[in-house]
Short mmCIF file of C-alpha atoms and ligand atoms in Angstrom, two decimals:
data_model
loop_
_atom_site.label_atom_id
_atom_site.label_comp_id
_atom_site.label_asym_id
_atom_site.label_seq_id
_atom_site.Cartn_x
_atom_site.Cartn_y
_atom_site.Cartn_z
CA MET A 1 -5.79 -27.70 6.56
CA TYR A 2 -2.55 -29.54 6.07
CA HIS A 3 -1.04 -30.12 2.68
CA LYS A 4 -2.19 -33.37 1.15
CA ASP A 5 1.36 -34.78 1.03
CA ALA A 6 2.04 -33.98 4.64
CA ASN A 7 -0.36 -36.55 6.00
CA ILE A 8 0.13 -34.89 9.33
CA SER A 9 -3.36 -35.10 10.75
CA GLN A 10 -3.53 -38.79 9.92
CA ASN A 11 -0.44 -39.42 12.01
CA GLY A 12 -1.65 -37.16 14.76
CA VAL A 13 1.62 -35.23 14.93
CA ARG A 14 1.52 -32.35 17.35
CA CYS A 15 2.35 -28.84 16.29
CA LYS A 16 5.78 -28.62 17.85
CA ASN A 17 6.86 -31.82 16.08
CA ILE A 18 5.62 -30.87 12.64
CA TYR A 19 8.95 -29.65 11.38
CA PHE A 20 10.77 -32.85 12.19
CA PHE A 21 8.02 -34.79 10.53
CA LEU A 22 8.14 -32.64 7.42
CA ASN A 23 11.88 -33.03 7.18
CA THR A 24 11.71 -36.78 7.07
CA THR A 25 8.54 -37.90 5.35
CA ILE A 26 7.25 -35.51 2.72
CA SER A 27 10.42 -35.33 0.73
CA LEU A 28 10.74 -39.05 0.14
CA ASP A 29 7.14 -39.16 -0.94
CA ASN A 30 7.55 -36.41 -3.50
CA ILE A 31 10.96 -37.41 -4.74
CA ALA A 32 9.39 -40.77 -5.57
CA LYS A 33 6.65 -38.94 -7.49
CA LYS A 34 9.29 -36.97 -9.43
CA GLU A 35 6.90 -34.01 -9.72
CA ILE A 36 8.38 -31.31 -7.53
CA TYR A 37 6.86 -27.83 -7.47
CA ILE A 38 8.75 -25.19 -5.51
CA LEU A 39 7.30 -21.79 -4.65
CA ALA A 40 10.23 -19.39 -4.33
CA ILE A 41 10.45 -15.98 -2.67
CA GLU A 42 13.19 -13.35 -2.97
CA SER A 43 13.16 -10.08 -1.03
CA SER A 44 16.78 -9.52 0.02
CA CYS A 45 17.12 -5.98 -1.33
CA ASP A 46 14.73 -3.85 -3.40
CA ASP A 47 13.10 -6.45 -5.66
CA THR A 48 10.03 -8.33 -4.46
CA SER A 49 9.91 -11.55 -6.43
CA ALA A 50 8.12 -14.90 -6.46
CA ALA A 51 8.50 -17.84 -8.82
CA VAL A 52 7.27 -21.36 -9.34
CA VAL A 53 9.83 -23.95 -10.38
CA HIS A 54 8.84 -27.43 -11.56
CA ASN A 55 11.55 -30.12 -11.46
CA GLY A 56 14.21 -27.42 -11.65
CA LYS A 57 12.65 -25.56 -14.59
CA VAL A 58 10.99 -22.15 -14.22
CA LEU A 59 7.21 -21.97 -14.77
CA SER A 60 6.83 -18.36 -13.64
CA ASN A 61 9.03 -15.56 -12.34
CA VAL A 62 7.33 -12.36 -11.20
CA VAL A 63 9.53 -9.42 -10.15
CA SER A 64 8.32 -6.13 -8.74
CA SER A 65 11.27 -3.70 -8.69
CA GLN A 66 10.98 -0.80 -6.29
CA THR A 67 11.37 2.59 -7.95
CA GLU A 68 11.22 4.55 -4.68
CA HIS A 69 15.06 4.53 -4.35
CA ILE A 70 15.85 6.10 -7.74
CA ASN A 71 16.63 9.56 -6.40
CA PHE A 72 18.48 8.44 -3.26
CA GLY A 73 21.61 7.04 -4.97
CA GLY A 74 21.07 3.73 -3.18
CA VAL A 75 18.49 1.56 -1.46
CA VAL A 76 16.84 3.06 1.64
CA PRO A 77 16.42 0.00 3.91
CA GLU A 78 13.36 1.27 5.80
CA VAL A 79 11.54 2.11 2.56
CA ALA A 80 12.52 -1.23 0.99
CA GLY A 81 11.05 -3.24 3.89
CA ARG A 82 7.77 -1.34 3.77
CA GLN A 83 7.43 -1.78 0.01
CA HIS A 84 8.05 -5.53 0.28
CA ILE A 85 5.11 -5.75 2.69
CA LEU A 86 2.88 -4.12 0.09
CA TYR A 87 3.96 -6.28 -2.83
CA ILE A 88 4.81 -9.70 -1.45
CA LEU A 89 1.34 -11.29 -1.47
CA PRO A 90 0.19 -9.98 -4.88
CA VAL A 91 3.52 -11.07 -6.38
CA ILE A 92 3.17 -14.59 -4.94
CA ASP A 93 -0.45 -14.84 -6.16
CA GLU A 94 0.61 -13.76 -9.64
CA ALA A 95 3.51 -16.24 -9.76
CA ILE A 96 1.18 -19.13 -8.87
CA ARG A 97 -1.42 -17.90 -11.37
CA GLN A 98 1.13 -17.61 -14.18
CA ALA A 99 2.50 -21.08 -13.40
CA GLY A 100 -0.98 -22.48 -13.99
CA ILE A 101 -0.91 -24.70 -10.91
CA SER A 102 -2.97 -24.82 -7.74
CA LYS A 103 -1.53 -24.05 -4.30
CA GLU A 104 -2.15 -27.66 -3.28
CA GLU A 105 0.41 -28.86 -5.82
CA ILE A 106 3.28 -26.92 -4.22
CA ASN A 107 5.72 -29.20 -2.41
CA ALA A 108 7.99 -26.71 -0.64
CA VAL A 109 8.58 -22.99 -0.12
CA ALA A 110 12.13 -21.77 -0.81
CA CYS A 111 13.15 -18.33 0.37
CA THR A 112 16.27 -16.17 0.51
CA VAL A 113 17.57 -15.97 4.11
CA GLY A 114 20.63 -13.78 3.45
CA PRO A 115 22.81 -11.96 2.87
CA GLY A 116 20.80 -8.78 2.37
CA LEU A 117 18.90 -6.05 4.18
CA LEU A 118 17.50 -7.50 7.38
CA GLY A 119 14.15 -5.69 7.17
CA SER A 120 13.70 -6.81 3.56
CA LEU A 121 14.71 -10.41 4.23
CA MET A 122 12.33 -10.60 7.19
CA VAL A 123 9.30 -9.84 5.02
CA GLY A 124 10.05 -12.63 2.53
CA LEU A 125 11.08 -15.16 5.15
CA SER A 126 8.09 -14.50 7.45
CA THR A 127 5.77 -14.95 4.48
CA ALA A 128 7.56 -18.16 3.43
CA LYS A 129 7.31 -19.55 6.97
CA SER A 130 3.61 -18.73 7.19
CA LEU A 131 2.90 -20.47 3.89
CA ALA A 132 5.04 -23.50 4.75
CA MET A 133 3.27 -23.84 8.09
CA SER A 134 -0.26 -23.31 6.84
CA TRP A 135 0.19 -25.57 3.81
CA GLY A 136 2.11 -28.17 5.83
CA ILE A 137 5.11 -28.27 3.50
CA PRO A 138 8.86 -27.85 4.07
CA LEU A 139 10.67 -24.54 4.23
CA ILE A 140 13.99 -24.27 2.37
CA GLY A 141 16.30 -21.37 3.22
CA VAL A 142 18.47 -20.20 0.33
CA HIS A 143 21.73 -18.21 0.32
CA HIS A 144 21.32 -15.28 -2.06
CA MET A 145 24.74 -15.67 -3.71
CA HIS A 146 24.25 -19.41 -4.10
CA ALA A 147 20.98 -18.59 -5.86
CA HIS A 148 22.75 -16.21 -8.26
CA VAL A 149 25.08 -19.03 -9.39
CA MET A 150 22.20 -21.50 -9.57
CA ALA A 151 20.55 -19.24 -12.17
CA HIS A 152 22.84 -21.11 -14.58
CA PHE A 153 20.92 -24.30 -13.94
CA ALA A 154 17.53 -22.85 -14.91
CA ASP A 155 18.11 -23.31 -18.65
CA ASP A 156 19.87 -25.92 -20.76
CA PRO A 157 22.71 -26.39 -21.48
CA ILE A 158 23.70 -26.35 -17.82
CA PRO A 159 27.36 -26.05 -16.77
CA SER A 160 29.41 -29.14 -15.96
CA PHE A 161 31.23 -29.47 -12.64
CA PRO A 162 33.63 -28.21 -11.56
CA PHE A 163 32.12 -24.88 -12.50
CA LEU A 164 33.94 -21.59 -12.00
CA CYS A 165 31.75 -18.52 -11.60
CA LEU A 166 32.28 -14.81 -11.10
CA ILE A 167 29.37 -13.49 -9.03
CA VAL A 168 29.07 -9.73 -9.34
CA SER A 169 26.23 -7.88 -7.66
CA GLY A 170 25.52 -4.66 -5.83
CA GLY A 171 26.93 -6.00 -2.57
CA HIS A 172 29.31 -8.82 -3.56
CA THR A 173 32.12 -9.69 -5.94
CA LEU A 174 33.16 -13.32 -5.67
CA ILE A 175 35.01 -15.92 -7.69
CA ILE A 176 33.66 -19.29 -6.67
CA LYS A 177 34.28 -22.92 -7.58
CA MET A 178 31.31 -25.23 -7.54
CA ASP A 179 31.88 -28.98 -7.27
CA ASP A 180 28.23 -29.96 -7.26
CA PHE A 181 24.88 -28.16 -6.89
CA LEU A 182 25.37 -27.59 -3.19
CA THR A 183 29.14 -27.38 -2.72
CA VAL A 184 30.64 -23.94 -3.23
CA GLN A 185 34.17 -22.78 -2.46
CA VAL A 186 35.12 -19.10 -2.49
CA LEU A 187 38.42 -18.50 -4.34
CA GLY A 188 38.37 -14.71 -4.26
CA THR A 189 36.28 -11.83 -2.96
CA THR A 190 36.33 -8.06 -2.71
CA ILE A 191 38.20 -6.62 0.24
CA ASP A 192 36.05 -3.45 0.13
CA ASP A 193 33.42 -2.32 -2.42
CA ALA A 194 31.58 -4.63 -4.81
CA ALA A 195 31.71 -4.14 -8.59
CA GLY A 196 28.02 -3.13 -8.68
CA GLU A 197 28.72 -0.59 -5.95
CA ALA A 198 31.55 0.86 -8.10
CA PHE A 199 29.04 1.34 -10.94
CA ASP A 200 26.37 2.80 -8.63
CA LYS A 201 28.70 5.15 -6.71
CA THR A 202 30.25 6.41 -9.94
CA GLY A 203 26.73 7.01 -11.22
CA LYS A 204 25.94 9.05 -8.13
CA MET A 205 29.02 11.25 -8.77
CA LEU A 206 27.88 11.67 -12.38
CA GLY A 207 24.35 12.64 -11.29
CA LEU A 208 22.77 9.45 -12.67
CA SER A 209 19.84 7.76 -10.94
CA TYR A 210 20.04 4.50 -8.98
CA PRO A 211 20.88 1.80 -9.99
CA ALA A 212 23.44 3.38 -12.30
CA GLY A 213 24.94 0.13 -13.68
CA PRO A 214 22.44 -0.29 -16.54
CA ILE A 215 22.60 3.45 -17.37
CA ILE A 216 26.41 3.43 -17.53
CA ASP A 217 26.18 0.32 -19.72
CA GLU A 218 23.89 2.13 -22.18
CA MET A 219 25.89 5.38 -22.21
CA SER A 220 29.15 3.47 -22.73
CA LYS A 221 27.84 2.20 -26.06
CA LYS A 222 27.97 5.81 -27.35
CA GLY A 223 31.41 6.60 -25.89
CA LYS A 224 35.06 5.56 -25.97
CA PRO A 225 37.28 4.57 -23.00
CA ILE A 226 39.62 7.54 -23.43
CA TYR A 227 40.20 8.26 -19.71
CA GLU A 228 42.51 6.01 -17.74
CA PHE A 229 41.72 4.92 -14.19
CA PRO A 230 43.95 2.84 -11.90
CA LYS A 231 43.38 -0.86 -11.20
CA ALA A 232 44.03 -2.26 -7.72
CA LYS A 233 46.92 -4.70 -7.72
CA LEU A 234 46.25 -7.55 -5.31
CA ALA A 235 48.40 -10.65 -5.60
CA ASN A 236 45.70 -13.26 -4.99
CA LEU A 237 42.21 -13.65 -6.53
CA ASP A 238 40.73 -10.85 -4.41
CA TYR A 239 39.34 -7.58 -5.72
CA SER A 240 39.34 -3.98 -4.46
CA PHE A 241 37.20 -1.20 -5.91
CA SER A 242 37.35 1.54 -3.27
CA GLY A 243 40.53 3.07 -4.77
CA LEU A 244 38.83 3.36 -8.15
CA LYS A 245 35.94 5.24 -6.57
CA THR A 246 38.37 7.75 -5.00
CA ALA A 247 40.34 8.09 -8.26
CA ILE A 248 37.14 8.87 -10.18
CA MET A 249 36.14 11.44 -7.55
CA TYR A 250 39.49 13.31 -7.78
CA PHE A 251 39.48 13.05 -11.58
CA LEU A 252 36.01 14.62 -11.78
CA GLN A 253 36.90 17.37 -9.27
CA GLN A 254 39.99 18.28 -11.30
CA GLU A 255 38.21 18.31 -14.66
CA LEU A 256 35.20 20.21 -13.29
CA SER A 257 37.49 22.95 -11.96
CA LYS A 258 38.66 23.50 -15.56
CA ASN A 259 35.27 23.01 -17.23
CA PRO A 260 32.09 23.15 -15.10
CA ASN A 261 30.26 21.26 -17.87
CA PHE A 262 32.87 18.50 -18.06
CA ILE A 263 30.44 15.76 -17.00
CA SER A 264 27.61 16.68 -19.36
CA ASP A 265 30.05 17.35 -22.23
CA ASN A 266 31.78 13.97 -21.85
CA ILE A 267 29.31 11.70 -20.10
CA ASN A 268 29.48 8.87 -22.67
CA ASP A 269 33.30 8.74 -22.68
CA ILE A 270 33.44 8.90 -18.86
CA CYS A 271 30.96 5.99 -18.63
CA ALA A 272 32.86 3.98 -21.25
CA SER A 273 36.15 4.56 -19.38
CA VAL A 274 34.72 3.55 -15.98
CA GLN A 275 33.03 0.47 -17.42
CA HIS A 276 36.24 -0.47 -19.25
CA VAL A 277 38.34 -0.46 -16.08
CA ILE A 278 35.74 -2.34 -14.01
CA VAL A 279 35.23 -5.05 -16.64
CA ASN A 280 38.99 -5.41 -17.22
CA THR A 281 39.64 -5.72 -13.49
CA LEU A 282 36.91 -8.37 -13.14
CA MET A 283 38.17 -10.35 -16.14
CA GLU A 284 41.86 -10.26 -15.16
CA LYS A 285 41.22 -12.11 -11.91
CA LEU A 286 38.71 -14.47 -13.49
CA ILE A 287 41.27 -15.43 -16.16
CA LYS A 288 43.86 -15.93 -13.43
CA ALA A 289 41.40 -18.30 -11.71
CA ILE A 290 40.73 -20.15 -14.99
CA THR A 291 44.40 -20.65 -15.81
CA SER A 292 45.35 -21.63 -12.26
CA THR A 293 42.52 -24.16 -11.81
CA GLY A 294 42.25 -25.45 -15.38
CA ILE A 295 38.44 -25.41 -15.09
CA THR A 296 36.72 -25.44 -18.49
CA HIS A 297 33.15 -24.38 -17.60
CA VAL A 298 33.10 -20.74 -16.56
CA GLY A 299 30.23 -18.34 -15.94
CA ILE A 300 29.22 -14.93 -14.69
CA ALA A 301 26.23 -14.26 -12.43
CA GLY A 302 24.57 -11.48 -10.40
CA GLY A 303 23.26 -8.06 -11.42
CA VAL A 304 26.50 -6.88 -13.07
CA SER A 305 26.51 -9.98 -15.30
CA ALA A 306 23.77 -8.14 -17.23
CA ASN A 307 26.52 -5.75 -18.36
CA SER A 308 26.99 -6.00 -22.12
CA ALA A 309 30.76 -5.42 -22.03
CA LEU A 310 31.30 -8.07 -19.34
CA ARG A 311 29.17 -10.58 -21.27
CA GLN A 312 31.20 -9.91 -24.42
CA ALA A 313 34.48 -10.08 -22.49
CA LEU A 314 33.59 -13.57 -21.20
CA ILE A 315 32.82 -14.77 -24.74
CA ASP A 316 36.07 -13.27 -26.08
CA ALA A 317 38.07 -14.87 -23.25
CA SER A 318 36.42 -18.26 -23.87
CA ILE A 319 37.85 -18.28 -27.39
CA LYS A 320 41.31 -17.23 -26.25
CA TYR A 321 41.50 -19.51 -23.19
CA ASN A 322 39.44 -22.38 -24.56
CA PHE A 323 36.62 -22.75 -22.03
CA THR A 324 32.83 -23.04 -22.29
CA PRO A 325 31.22 -19.71 -21.30
CA HIS A 326 27.95 -19.63 -19.35
CA ILE A 327 25.92 -16.42 -19.29
CA PRO A 328 22.49 -16.35 -17.63
CA ARG A 329 19.56 -14.82 -19.47
CA PHE A 330 18.94 -11.18 -18.51
CA ALA A 331 15.91 -11.95 -16.34
CA TYR A 332 18.06 -14.20 -14.13
CA CYS A 333 20.98 -11.75 -13.68
CA THR A 334 19.45 -9.17 -11.37
CA ASP A 335 17.51 -10.29 -8.30
CA ASN A 336 14.72 -12.75 -9.03
CA ALA A 337 12.97 -15.65 -7.33
CA ALA A 338 13.48 -18.08 -10.24
CA MET A 339 17.10 -18.59 -9.16
CA VAL A 340 15.91 -19.16 -5.56
CA GLY A 341 13.43 -21.76 -6.81
CA VAL A 342 16.07 -23.61 -8.83
CA THR A 343 18.32 -23.66 -5.75
CA GLY A 344 15.37 -24.77 -3.64
CA TYR A 345 14.70 -27.66 -6.03
CA TYR A 346 18.25 -29.03 -5.72
CA LYS A 347 18.14 -28.61 -1.94
CA TYR A 348 14.79 -30.39 -1.93
CA LEU A 349 16.33 -33.38 -3.70
CA GLU A 350 18.91 -33.57 -0.90
CA ARG A 351 16.23 -32.99 1.75
CA ARG A 352 17.99 -29.87 2.99
CA PHE A 353 14.94 -28.49 4.82
CA ASP A 354 14.91 -25.83 7.50
CA GLN A 355 13.11 -25.43 10.78
CA LEU A 356 10.47 -22.73 11.06
CA ASP A 357 12.66 -20.82 13.53
CA LEU A 358 15.11 -20.05 10.70
CA LYS A 359 16.42 -16.50 11.04
CA PRO A 360 17.38 -14.07 8.27
CA SER A 361 21.04 -12.99 8.21
CA ALA A 362 22.33 -9.68 6.86
CA ARG A 363 25.76 -11.27 6.49
CA MET A 364 26.19 -14.90 5.65
CA ASP A 365 29.08 -17.15 4.76
CA LEU A 366 28.71 -19.16 1.55
CA LEU A 367 29.62 -22.24 3.56
CA GLN A 368 26.25 -21.86 5.30
CA LEU A 369 24.35 -23.35 2.38
O1 KG4 B 1 22.25 -8.95 -8.07
P1 KG4 B 1 21.62 -7.61 -7.98
O2 KG4 B 1 20.32 -7.40 -8.72
O3 KG4 B 1 21.36 -7.21 -6.50
C1 KG4 B 1 22.26 -7.52 -5.48
O4 KG4 B 1 22.27 -8.69 -5.05
O5 KG4 B 1 23.02 -6.61 -5.12
O6 KG4 B 1 22.70 -6.56 -8.49
C2 KG4 B 1 22.41 -5.20 -8.55
C3 KG4 B 1 23.61 -4.51 -9.13
C4 KG4 B 1 23.51 -2.99 -9.06
O7 KG4 B 1 24.73 -2.49 -8.53
C5 KG4 B 1 23.34 -2.57 -10.52
O8 KG4 B 1 23.87 -1.30 -10.82
C6 KG4 B 1 24.11 -3.67 -11.22
O9 KG4 B 1 23.77 -4.83 -10.52
N1 KG4 B 1 23.72 -3.80 -12.64
C7 KG4 B 1 24.56 -3.53 -13.67
C8 KG4 B 1 23.82 -3.76 -14.86
N2 KG4 B 1 22.57 -4.16 -14.51
C9 KG4 B 1 22.53 -4.19 -13.14
N3 KG4 B 1 25.83 -3.11 -13.66
C10 KG4 B 1 26.41 -2.90 -14.85
N4 KG4 B 1 25.77 -3.07 -16.04
C11 KG4 B 1 24.49 -3.50 -16.09
N5 KG4 B 1 23.88 -3.68 -17.26
ZN1 ZN B 2 21.52 -10.22 -5.98
#
């Protein structure tokens, strides 16, 4: 059965030509109808997620977060891929059920293609391809970091362009400038570890479970930033967090040699100090980007944008530097399919469809939107 909008059987299009046909005809039809439903899939790391987005607004967003990695200090790729296989179909079913629509109403399937863990991406993308093919609707590949920024366009008020955004996740730390929904320019990036990695690796040294970011955030609320850690000094808008990781390791070794209970005795202050230096480092470069570009709509996105100190720091800076701050709701900070669906919607409007031979990419340039 082909999707009702595809009209493929009526035109007698052969299988190998379907994709070309989909790219040219369906979209115009549905854009004219102005009722666009996107089914979105996200499986780039350890969250299996599906969402339904209607005309750019989120109807449902189901996330199944894998707990199997908690004691490993990081995501185990092989385990992540296997768990996605178990959860992907129930999660999609639930997203469609919660959206209160029928499968026949879906106009396109959007899916994260990268960057991420290859085995994890493959599960989501293969499922998306199968659904697009069997329902006769377009496939839309989405860049994971683009999706994180697009989380800002899920709720009103949306940012105005140009929009400056700090994207901070477990694998990336980027300052980007967005000139429209689909045009992104990278102004700065990390030359080594990501900010989320700095949180997670510190957590591992402190004996906290993975992901440590939210735990450090909570513990920091009960502590004070009394320990000083060095900040990397790079001249441009780039970041570096690997030196901080080493400094924390030597600091802990030194203190533990004097007091074997140093970590448990001072865990809240250690967390507050680490969070303080990470947030300050992130904000310093973001402020540099704001003052050098003069952009007045500025946001944060990605898993680390759930951090309470970073959220507060952006609000404080907006008063001092006179810009409009944009902070996504918590559910759209860490990995979720809603942000993929919103991105998919704006790509749909531009008819940016993909062929069914689309391949997942572990590494992916943001220019490859
Ligand atoms: O965007 P995300 O869910 O996945 C990736 O694309 O990597 O980001 C996950 C990262 C992890 O490093 C996690 O520790 C961090 O986001 N994170 C936080 C907080 N919540 C999640 N870091 C600091 N404070 C938080 N509240
Ligand atoms: Zn992410």
